[in-house]
Coordinates of N, CA and C in Angstrom, one line a residue:
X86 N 0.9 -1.2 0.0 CA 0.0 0.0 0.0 C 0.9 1.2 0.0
X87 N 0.6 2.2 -0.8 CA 1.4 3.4 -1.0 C 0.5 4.7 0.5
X88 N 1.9 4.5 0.5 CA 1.7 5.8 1.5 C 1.7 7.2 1.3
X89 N 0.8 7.4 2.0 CA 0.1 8.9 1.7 C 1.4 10.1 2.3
X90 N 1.2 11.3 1.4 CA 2.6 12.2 1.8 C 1.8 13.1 2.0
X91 N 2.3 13.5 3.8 CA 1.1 15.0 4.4 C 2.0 15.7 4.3
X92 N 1.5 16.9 3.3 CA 1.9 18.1 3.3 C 2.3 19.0 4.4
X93 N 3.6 19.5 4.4 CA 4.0 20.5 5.3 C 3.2 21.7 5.3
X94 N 2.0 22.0 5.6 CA 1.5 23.7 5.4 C 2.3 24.9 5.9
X95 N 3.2 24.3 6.7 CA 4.2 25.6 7.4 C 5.1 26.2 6.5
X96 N 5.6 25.1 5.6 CA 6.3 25.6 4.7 C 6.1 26.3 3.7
X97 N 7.1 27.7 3.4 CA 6.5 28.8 2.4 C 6.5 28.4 1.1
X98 N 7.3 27.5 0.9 CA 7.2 27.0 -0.8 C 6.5 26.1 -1.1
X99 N 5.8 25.4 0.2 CA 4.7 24.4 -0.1 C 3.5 25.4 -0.2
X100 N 3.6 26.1 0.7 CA 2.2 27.4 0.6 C 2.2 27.6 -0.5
X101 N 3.5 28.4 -1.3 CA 2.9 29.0 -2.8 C 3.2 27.9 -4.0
X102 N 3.2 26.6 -3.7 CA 2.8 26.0 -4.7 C 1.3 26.2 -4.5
X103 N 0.9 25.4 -3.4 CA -0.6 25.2 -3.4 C -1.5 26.4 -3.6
X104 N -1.3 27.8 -3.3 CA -1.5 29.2 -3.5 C -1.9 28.7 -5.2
X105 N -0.7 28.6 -6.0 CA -0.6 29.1 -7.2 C -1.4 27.8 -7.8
X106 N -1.7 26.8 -7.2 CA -2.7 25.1 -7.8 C -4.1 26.5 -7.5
X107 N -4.5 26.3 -6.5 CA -6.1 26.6 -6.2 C -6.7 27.8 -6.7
X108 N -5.7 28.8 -6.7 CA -6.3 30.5 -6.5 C -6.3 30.9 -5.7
X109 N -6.2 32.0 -5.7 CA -6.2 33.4 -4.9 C -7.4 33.6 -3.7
X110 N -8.6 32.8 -4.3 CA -10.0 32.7 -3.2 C -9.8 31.1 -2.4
X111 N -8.7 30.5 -2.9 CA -8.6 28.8 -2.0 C -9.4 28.3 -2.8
X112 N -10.5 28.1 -3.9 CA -10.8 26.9 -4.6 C -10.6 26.7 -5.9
X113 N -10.2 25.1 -6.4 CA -9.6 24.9 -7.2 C -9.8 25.7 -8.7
X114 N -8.6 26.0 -9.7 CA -8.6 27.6 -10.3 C -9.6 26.9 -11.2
X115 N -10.3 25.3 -11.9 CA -10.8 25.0 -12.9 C -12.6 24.9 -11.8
X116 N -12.7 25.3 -11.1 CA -14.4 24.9 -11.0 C -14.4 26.5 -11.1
X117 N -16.2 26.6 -11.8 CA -17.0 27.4 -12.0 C -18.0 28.0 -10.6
X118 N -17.7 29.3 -10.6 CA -18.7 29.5 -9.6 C -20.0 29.0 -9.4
X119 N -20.8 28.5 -8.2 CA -22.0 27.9 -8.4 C -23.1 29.0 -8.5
X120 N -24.4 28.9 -9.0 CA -25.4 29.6 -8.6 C -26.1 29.5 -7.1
X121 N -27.0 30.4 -6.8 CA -28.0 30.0 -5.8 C -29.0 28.8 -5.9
X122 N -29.3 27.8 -5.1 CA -29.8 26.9 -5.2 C -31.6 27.5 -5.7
X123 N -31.7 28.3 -5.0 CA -33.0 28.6 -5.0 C -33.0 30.1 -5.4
X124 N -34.1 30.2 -6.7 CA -34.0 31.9 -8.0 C -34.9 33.2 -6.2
X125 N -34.0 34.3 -7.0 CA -34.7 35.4 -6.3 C -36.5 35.3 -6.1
X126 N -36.4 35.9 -4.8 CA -38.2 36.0 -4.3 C -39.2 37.0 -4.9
X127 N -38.7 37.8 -5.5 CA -39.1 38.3 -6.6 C -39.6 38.0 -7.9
X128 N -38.7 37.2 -8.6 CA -38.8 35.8 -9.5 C -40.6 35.2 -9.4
X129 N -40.1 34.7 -8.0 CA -41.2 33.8 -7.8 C -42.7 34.8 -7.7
X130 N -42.4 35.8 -6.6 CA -43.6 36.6 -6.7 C -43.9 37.1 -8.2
X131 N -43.2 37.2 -9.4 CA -44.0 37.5 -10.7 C -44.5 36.6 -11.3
X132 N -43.6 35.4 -11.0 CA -44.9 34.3 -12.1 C -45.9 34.0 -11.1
X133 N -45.7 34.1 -9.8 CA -47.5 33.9 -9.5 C -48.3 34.7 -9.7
X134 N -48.0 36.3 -9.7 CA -48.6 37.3 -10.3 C -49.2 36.6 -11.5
X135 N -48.4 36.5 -12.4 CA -48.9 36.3 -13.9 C -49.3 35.0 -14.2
X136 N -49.4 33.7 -13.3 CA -50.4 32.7 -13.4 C -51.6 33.2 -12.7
X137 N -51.8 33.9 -11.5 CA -53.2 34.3 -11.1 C -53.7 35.6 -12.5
X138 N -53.0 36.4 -12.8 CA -53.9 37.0 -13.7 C -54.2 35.9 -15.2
X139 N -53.5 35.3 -15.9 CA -54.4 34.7 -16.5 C -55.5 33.9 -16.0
X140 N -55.1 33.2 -14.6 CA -56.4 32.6 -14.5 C -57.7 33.3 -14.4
X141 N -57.4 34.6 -13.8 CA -58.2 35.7 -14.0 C -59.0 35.9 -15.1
X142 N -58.2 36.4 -15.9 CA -58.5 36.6 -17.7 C -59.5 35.5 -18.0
X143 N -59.1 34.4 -18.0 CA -59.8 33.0 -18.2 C -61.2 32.8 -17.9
X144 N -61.1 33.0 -16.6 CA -62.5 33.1 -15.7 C -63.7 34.1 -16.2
X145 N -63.0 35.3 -16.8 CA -64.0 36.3 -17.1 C -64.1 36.4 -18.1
X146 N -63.7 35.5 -19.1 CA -64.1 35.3 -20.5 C -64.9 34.5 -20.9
X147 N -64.5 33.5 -20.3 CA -65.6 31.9 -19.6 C -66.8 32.6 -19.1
X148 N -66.8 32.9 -17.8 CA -68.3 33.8 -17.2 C -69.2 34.7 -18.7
X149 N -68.2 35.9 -19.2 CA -69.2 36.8 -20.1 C -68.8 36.2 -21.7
X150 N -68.5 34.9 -21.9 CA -68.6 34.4 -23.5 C -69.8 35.2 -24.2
X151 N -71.1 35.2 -23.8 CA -72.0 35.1 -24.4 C -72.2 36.8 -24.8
X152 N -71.7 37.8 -23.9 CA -71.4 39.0 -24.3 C -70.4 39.2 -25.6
X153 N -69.6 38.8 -25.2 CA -68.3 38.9 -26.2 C -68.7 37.9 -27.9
X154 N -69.4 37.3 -27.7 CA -69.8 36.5 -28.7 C -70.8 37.7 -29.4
X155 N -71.5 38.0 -28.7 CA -73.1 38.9 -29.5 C -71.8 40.3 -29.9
X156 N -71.0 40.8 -29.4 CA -70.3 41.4 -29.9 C -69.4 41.2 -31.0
X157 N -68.7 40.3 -31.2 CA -68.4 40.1 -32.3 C -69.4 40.1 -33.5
X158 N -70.0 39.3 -33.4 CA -71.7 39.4 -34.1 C -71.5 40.5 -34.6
X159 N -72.2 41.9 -33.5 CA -72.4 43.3 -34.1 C -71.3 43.6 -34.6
X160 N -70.3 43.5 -34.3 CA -69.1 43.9 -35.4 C -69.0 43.6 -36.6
X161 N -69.1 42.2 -36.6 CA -69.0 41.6 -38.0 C -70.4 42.2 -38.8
X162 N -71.9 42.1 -38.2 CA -72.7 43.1 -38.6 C -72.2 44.1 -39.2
X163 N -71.8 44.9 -38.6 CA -71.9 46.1 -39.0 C -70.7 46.2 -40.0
X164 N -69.5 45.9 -40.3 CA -69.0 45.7 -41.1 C -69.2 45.0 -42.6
X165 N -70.3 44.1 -42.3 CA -70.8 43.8 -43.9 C -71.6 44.8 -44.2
X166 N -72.6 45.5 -43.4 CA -73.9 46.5 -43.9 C -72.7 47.6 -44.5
X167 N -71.4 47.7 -43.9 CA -71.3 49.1 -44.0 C -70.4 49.0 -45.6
X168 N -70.5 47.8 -46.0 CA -69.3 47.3 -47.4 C -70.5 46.8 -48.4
X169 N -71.4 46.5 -47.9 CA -73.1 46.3 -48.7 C -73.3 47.8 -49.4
X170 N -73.2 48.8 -48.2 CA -74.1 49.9 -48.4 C -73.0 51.0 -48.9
X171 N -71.8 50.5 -49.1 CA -70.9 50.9 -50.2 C -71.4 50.1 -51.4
X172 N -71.5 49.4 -52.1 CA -71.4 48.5 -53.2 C -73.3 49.7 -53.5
X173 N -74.0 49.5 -52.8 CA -75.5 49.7 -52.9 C -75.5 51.1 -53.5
X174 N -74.7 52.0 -53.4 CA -74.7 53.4 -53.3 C -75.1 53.9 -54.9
X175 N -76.0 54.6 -55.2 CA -76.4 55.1 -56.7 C -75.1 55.7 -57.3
X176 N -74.5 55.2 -58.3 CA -73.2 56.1 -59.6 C -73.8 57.3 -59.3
X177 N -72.5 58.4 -59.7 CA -72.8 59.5 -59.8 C -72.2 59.9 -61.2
X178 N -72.8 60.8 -61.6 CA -71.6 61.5 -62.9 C -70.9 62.0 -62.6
X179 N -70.0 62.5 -63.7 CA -68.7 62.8 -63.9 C -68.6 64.4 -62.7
X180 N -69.7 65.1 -62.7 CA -70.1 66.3 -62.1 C -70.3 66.1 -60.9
X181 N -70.7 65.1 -60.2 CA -71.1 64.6 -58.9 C -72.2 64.6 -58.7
X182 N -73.0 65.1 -59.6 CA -74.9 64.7 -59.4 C -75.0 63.1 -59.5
X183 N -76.3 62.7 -58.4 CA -76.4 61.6 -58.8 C -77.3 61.3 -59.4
X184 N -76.9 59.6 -60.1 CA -77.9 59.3 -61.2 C -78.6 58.5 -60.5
X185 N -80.0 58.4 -60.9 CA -81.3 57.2 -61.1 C -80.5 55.9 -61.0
X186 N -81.2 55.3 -60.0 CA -80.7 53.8 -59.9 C -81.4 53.2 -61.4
X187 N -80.9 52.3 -62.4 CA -81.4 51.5 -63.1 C -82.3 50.3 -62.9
X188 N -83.2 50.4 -63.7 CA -84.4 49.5 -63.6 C -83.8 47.9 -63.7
X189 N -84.0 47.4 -62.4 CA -83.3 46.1 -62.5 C -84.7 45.1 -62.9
X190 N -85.4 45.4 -63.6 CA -86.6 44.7 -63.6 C -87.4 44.3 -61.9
X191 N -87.1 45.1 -61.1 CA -87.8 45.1 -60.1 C -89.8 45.5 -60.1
X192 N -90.6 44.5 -59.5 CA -91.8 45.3 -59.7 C -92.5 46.3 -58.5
X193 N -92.6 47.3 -59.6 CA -93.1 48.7 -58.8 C -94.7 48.5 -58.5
X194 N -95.3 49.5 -57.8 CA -96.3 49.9 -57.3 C -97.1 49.8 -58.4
X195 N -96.9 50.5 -59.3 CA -97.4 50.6 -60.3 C -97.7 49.7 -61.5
X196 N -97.0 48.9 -61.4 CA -97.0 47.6 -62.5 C -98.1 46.3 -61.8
X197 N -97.1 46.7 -60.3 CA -98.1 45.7 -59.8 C -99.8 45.2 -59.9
X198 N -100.1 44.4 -60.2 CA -102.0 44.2 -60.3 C -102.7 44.3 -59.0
X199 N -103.8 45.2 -59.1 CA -104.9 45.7 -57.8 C -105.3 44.3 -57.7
X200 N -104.7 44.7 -56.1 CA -105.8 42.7 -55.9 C -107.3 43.7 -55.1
X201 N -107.9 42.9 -55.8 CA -109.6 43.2 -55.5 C -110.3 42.8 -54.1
X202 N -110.4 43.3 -53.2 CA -110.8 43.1 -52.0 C -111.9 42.3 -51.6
X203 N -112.2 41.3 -51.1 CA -113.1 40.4 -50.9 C -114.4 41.5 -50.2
X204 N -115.9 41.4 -50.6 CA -116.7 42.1 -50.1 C -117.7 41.6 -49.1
X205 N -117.7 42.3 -47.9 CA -118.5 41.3 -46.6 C -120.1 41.3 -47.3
X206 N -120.4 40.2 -47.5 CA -122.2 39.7 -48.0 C -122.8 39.5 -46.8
X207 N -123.6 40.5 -46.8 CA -124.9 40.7 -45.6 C -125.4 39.5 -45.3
X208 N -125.8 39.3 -44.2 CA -126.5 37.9 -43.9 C -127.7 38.4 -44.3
X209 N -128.5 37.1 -44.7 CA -130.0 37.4 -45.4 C -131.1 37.6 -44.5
X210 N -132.1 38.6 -44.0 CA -133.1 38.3 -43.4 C -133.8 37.1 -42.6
X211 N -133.5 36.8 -41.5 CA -134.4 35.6 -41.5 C -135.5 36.0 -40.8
X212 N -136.7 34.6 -41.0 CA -138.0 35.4 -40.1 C -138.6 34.0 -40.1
X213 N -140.2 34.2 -39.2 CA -140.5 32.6 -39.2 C -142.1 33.4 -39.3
X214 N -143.1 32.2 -39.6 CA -144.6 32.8 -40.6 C -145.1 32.3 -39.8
X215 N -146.5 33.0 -39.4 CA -147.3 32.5 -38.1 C -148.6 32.6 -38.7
X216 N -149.4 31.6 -38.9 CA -150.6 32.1 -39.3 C -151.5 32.3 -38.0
X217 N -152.5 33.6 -38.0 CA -153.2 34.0 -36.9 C -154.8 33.9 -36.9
X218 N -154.7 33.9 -38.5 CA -156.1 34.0 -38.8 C -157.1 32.8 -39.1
X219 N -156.2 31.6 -39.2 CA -157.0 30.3 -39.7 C -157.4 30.1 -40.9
X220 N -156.6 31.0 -41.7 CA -157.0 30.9 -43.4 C -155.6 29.6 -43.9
X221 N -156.6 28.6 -44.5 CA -155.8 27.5 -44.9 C -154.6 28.3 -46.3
X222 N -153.5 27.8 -45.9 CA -152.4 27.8 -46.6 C -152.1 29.3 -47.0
X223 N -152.0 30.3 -45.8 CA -152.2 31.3 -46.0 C -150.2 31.4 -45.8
X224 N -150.0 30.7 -44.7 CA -148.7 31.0 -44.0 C -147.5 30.4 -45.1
X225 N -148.1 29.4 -46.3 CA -147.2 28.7 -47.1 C -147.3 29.9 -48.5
X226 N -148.1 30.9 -48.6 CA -148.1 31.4 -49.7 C -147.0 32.7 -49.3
X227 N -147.3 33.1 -48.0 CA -146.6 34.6 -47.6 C -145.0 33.9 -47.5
X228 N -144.9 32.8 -47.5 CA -143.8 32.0 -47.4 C -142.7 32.7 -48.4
X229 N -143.9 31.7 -49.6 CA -143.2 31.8 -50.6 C -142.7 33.2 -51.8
X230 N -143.6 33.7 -51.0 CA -143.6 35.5 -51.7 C -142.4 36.1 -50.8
X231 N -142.1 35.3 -49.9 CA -141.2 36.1 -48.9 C -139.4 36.0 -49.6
X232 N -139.7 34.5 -50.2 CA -138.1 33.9 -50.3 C -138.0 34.7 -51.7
X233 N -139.1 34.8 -52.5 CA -138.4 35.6 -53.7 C -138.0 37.1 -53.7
X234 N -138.6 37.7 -52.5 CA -137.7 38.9 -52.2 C -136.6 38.6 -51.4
X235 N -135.5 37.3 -51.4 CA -134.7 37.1 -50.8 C -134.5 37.8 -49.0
X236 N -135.9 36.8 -48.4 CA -136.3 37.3 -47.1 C -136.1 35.6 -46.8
X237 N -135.2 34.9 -46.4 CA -135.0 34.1 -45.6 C -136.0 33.0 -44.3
X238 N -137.4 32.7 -44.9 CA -138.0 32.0 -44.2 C -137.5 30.8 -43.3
X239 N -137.3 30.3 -42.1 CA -136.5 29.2 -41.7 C -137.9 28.4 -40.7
X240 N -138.8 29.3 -40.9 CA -140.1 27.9 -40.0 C -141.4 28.9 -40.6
X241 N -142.1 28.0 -40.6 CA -143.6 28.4 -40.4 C -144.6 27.2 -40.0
X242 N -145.9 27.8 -39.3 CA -146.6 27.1 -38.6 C -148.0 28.0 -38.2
X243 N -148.4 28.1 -37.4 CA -150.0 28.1 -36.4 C -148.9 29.7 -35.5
X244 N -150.5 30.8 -35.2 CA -149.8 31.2 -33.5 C -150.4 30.6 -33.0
X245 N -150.4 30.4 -31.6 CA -151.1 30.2 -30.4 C -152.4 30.1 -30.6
X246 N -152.8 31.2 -31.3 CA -154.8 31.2 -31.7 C -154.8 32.0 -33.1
X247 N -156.3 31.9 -33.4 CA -156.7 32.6 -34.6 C -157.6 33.6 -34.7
X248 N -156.8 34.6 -33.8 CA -158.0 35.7 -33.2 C -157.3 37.0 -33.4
X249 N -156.1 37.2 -34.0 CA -155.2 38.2 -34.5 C -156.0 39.4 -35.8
X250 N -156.5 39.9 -35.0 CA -157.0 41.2 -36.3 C -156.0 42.0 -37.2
X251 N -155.1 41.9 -36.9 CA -153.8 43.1 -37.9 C -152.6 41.9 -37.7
X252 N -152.3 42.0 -38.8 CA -151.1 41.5 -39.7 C -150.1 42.4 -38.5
X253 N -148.7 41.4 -37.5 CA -147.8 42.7 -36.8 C -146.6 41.7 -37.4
X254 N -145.5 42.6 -37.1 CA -144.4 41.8 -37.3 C -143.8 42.3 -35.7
X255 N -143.6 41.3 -35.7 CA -142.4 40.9 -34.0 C -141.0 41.3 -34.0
X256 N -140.3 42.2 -33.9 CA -138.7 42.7 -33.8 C -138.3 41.7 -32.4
X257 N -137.5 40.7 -33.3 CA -136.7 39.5 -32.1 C -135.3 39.9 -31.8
X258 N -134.6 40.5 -32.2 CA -133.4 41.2 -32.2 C -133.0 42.9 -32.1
X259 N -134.1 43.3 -31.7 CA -133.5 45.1 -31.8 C -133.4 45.7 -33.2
X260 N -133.5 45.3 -34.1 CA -132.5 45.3 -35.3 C -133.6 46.3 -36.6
X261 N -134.1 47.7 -36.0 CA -135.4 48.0 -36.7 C -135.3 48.4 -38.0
X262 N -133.5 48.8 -38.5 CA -133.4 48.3 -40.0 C -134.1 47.1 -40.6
X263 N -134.0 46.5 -40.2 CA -133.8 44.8 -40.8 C -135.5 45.0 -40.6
X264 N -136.4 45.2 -39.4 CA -137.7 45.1 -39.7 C -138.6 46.0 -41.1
X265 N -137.9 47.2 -40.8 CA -138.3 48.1 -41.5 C -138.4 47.6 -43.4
X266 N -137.5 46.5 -43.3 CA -137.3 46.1 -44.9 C -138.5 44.9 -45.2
X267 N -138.9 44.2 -44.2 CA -139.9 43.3 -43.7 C -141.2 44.4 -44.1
X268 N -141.2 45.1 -42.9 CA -142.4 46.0 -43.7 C -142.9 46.4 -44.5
X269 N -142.2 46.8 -45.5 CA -141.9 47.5 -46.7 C -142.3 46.3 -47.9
X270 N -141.9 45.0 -47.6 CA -141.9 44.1 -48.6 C -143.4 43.6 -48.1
X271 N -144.1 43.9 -47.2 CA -145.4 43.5 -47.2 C -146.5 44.4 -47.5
X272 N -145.6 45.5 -47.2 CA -146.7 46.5 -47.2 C -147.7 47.0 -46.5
X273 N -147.1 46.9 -45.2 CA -147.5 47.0 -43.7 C -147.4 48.3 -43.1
X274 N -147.7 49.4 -42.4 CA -147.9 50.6 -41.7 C -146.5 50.2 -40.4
X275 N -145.7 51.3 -40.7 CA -144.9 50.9 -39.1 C -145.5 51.0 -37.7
X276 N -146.6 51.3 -37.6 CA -147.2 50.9 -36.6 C -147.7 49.7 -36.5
X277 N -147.5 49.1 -36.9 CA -147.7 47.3 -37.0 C -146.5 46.8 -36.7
X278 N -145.6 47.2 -36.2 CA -144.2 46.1 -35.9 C -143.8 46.8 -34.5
X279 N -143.4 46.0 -33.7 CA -143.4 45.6 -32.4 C -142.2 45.4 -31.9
X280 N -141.5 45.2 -30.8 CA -140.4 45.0 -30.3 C -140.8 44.2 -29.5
X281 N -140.2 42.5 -29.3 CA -140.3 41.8 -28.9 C -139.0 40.7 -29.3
X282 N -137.9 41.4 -28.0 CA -137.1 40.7 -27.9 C -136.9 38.6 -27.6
X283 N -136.5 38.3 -28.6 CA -136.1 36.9 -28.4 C -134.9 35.8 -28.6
X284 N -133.7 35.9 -27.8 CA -132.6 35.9 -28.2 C -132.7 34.4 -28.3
X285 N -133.8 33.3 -28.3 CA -133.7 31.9 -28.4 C -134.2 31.6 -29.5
X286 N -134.9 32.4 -30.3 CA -135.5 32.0 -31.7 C -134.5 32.2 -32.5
X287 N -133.4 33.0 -32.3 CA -132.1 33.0 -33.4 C -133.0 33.4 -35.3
X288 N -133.7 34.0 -34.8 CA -134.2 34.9 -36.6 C -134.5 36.2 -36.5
X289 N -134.8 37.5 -36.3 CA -134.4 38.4 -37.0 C -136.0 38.8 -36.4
X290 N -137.0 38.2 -37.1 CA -138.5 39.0 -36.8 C -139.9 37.5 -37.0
X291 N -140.7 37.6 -36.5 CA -141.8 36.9 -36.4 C -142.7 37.5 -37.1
X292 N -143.5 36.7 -38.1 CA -144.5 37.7 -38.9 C -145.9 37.0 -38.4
X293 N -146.9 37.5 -37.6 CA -148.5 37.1 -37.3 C -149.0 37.3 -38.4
X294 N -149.6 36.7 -39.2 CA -150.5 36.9 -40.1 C -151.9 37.2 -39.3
X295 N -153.0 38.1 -39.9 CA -154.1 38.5 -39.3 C -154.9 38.5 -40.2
X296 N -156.2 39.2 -39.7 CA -157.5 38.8 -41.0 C -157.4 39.8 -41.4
X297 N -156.4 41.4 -41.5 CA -156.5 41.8 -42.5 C -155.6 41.6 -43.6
X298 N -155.1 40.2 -43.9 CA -154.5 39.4 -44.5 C -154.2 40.4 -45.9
X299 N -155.7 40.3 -46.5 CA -156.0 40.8 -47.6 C -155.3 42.2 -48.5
X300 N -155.2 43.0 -47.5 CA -154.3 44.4 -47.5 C -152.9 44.4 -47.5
X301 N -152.5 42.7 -47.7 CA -150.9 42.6 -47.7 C -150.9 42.8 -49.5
X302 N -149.4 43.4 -50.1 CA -149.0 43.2 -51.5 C -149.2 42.3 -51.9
X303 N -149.0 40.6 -52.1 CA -149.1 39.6 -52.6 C -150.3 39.7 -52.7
X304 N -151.2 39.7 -52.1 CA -152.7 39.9 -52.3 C -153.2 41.0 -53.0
X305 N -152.8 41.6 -53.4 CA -153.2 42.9 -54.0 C -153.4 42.6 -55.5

């Protein structure tokens, strides 16, 4: 086994050998100074800074997407209307008056055809025939003189009795136009028509025939 040789440290020419091996600070002249094991506190306090603000950023873009979305939207809106309504703009002449848009075969007001408006058709008179007087087949004749003045008969029959002296007409509805035309087509005195509301007979007027039958138009 080789034996190890302890350096004399007292001695001056062993000092500045080993002086002139290590360096001037005592460690060997070939190693590199080290760094700090662990980077400045500063360092660290900025990247947490700037990981908590993006996660910031992140969060509030996530939460208001649906803002920022409708915004883009209106952006992009309004940048096609506003490159539309360039292209759309009427030529001008050489003077800067502008010209008439050209007829792109569009149809105008004027070309267009009148559509003819559908016309509300009156509902027809209706009424119901009562014979009062007991004259056979008196109530089927006033019937039928009734429908050719397009007077809407929907019943006839008997009244109650046969004791009716004046021909009256019955107002079942309020409606003293509508009677007034009744009267007229019989040829009846407006003192002969009556108001006598009846909102379950669903027709318009009731006609009593009476014995002065005879004094009606058809009879004439």
């Amino acid at each position: 086994m080789a034996k190890r040789t302890r350096r004399d440290l007292s001695n001056p020419r062993i000092k500045k050998i080993i002086k002139a091996q290590t360096g001037n600070d005592g460690n060997p002249a070939h190693q590199f100074p080290t760094r700090d094991a662990a980077p400045p506190r500063w360092r660290l306090f900025l990247s947490f800074a700037l990981v908590l603000i993006l996660m910031a950023s992140g969060a509030f873009v996530y939460l208001n997407w649906a803002d920022f979305r409708e915004f883009l939207n209106l952006s992009g809106s309004a940048s096609r209307n506003s490159s539309t309504g360039q292209t759309r703009s009427h030529p001008s002449d050489s003077d800067g008056a502008a010209r008439p848009a050209e007829n792109d075969g569009a149809i105008t007001s004027q070309d267009s055809a009148t559509v003819p408006v559908p016309r509300t058709v009156a509902r027809r008179i209706q009424v119901e025939v009562l014979n009062g007087c007991g004259v056979d087949g008196l109530a089927e004749q006033i019937t039928n003189y009734l429908r050719e003045k397009n007077i809407d008969v929907v019943s006839r029959g008997n009244y109650t009795h046969f004791d009716v002296p004046l021909t009256t007409v019955l107002d079942r509805v309020d409606n003293r136009e509508r009677s007034l035309q009744i009267i007229n087509v019989l040829g009846l005195p407006e003192k002969q028509l009556q108001l006598q509301k009846d909102s379950n007979l669903q027709l318009d007027a009731t006609i009593v025939l009476g014995a002065d039958y005879k004094k009606l138009i058809p009879f004439k």
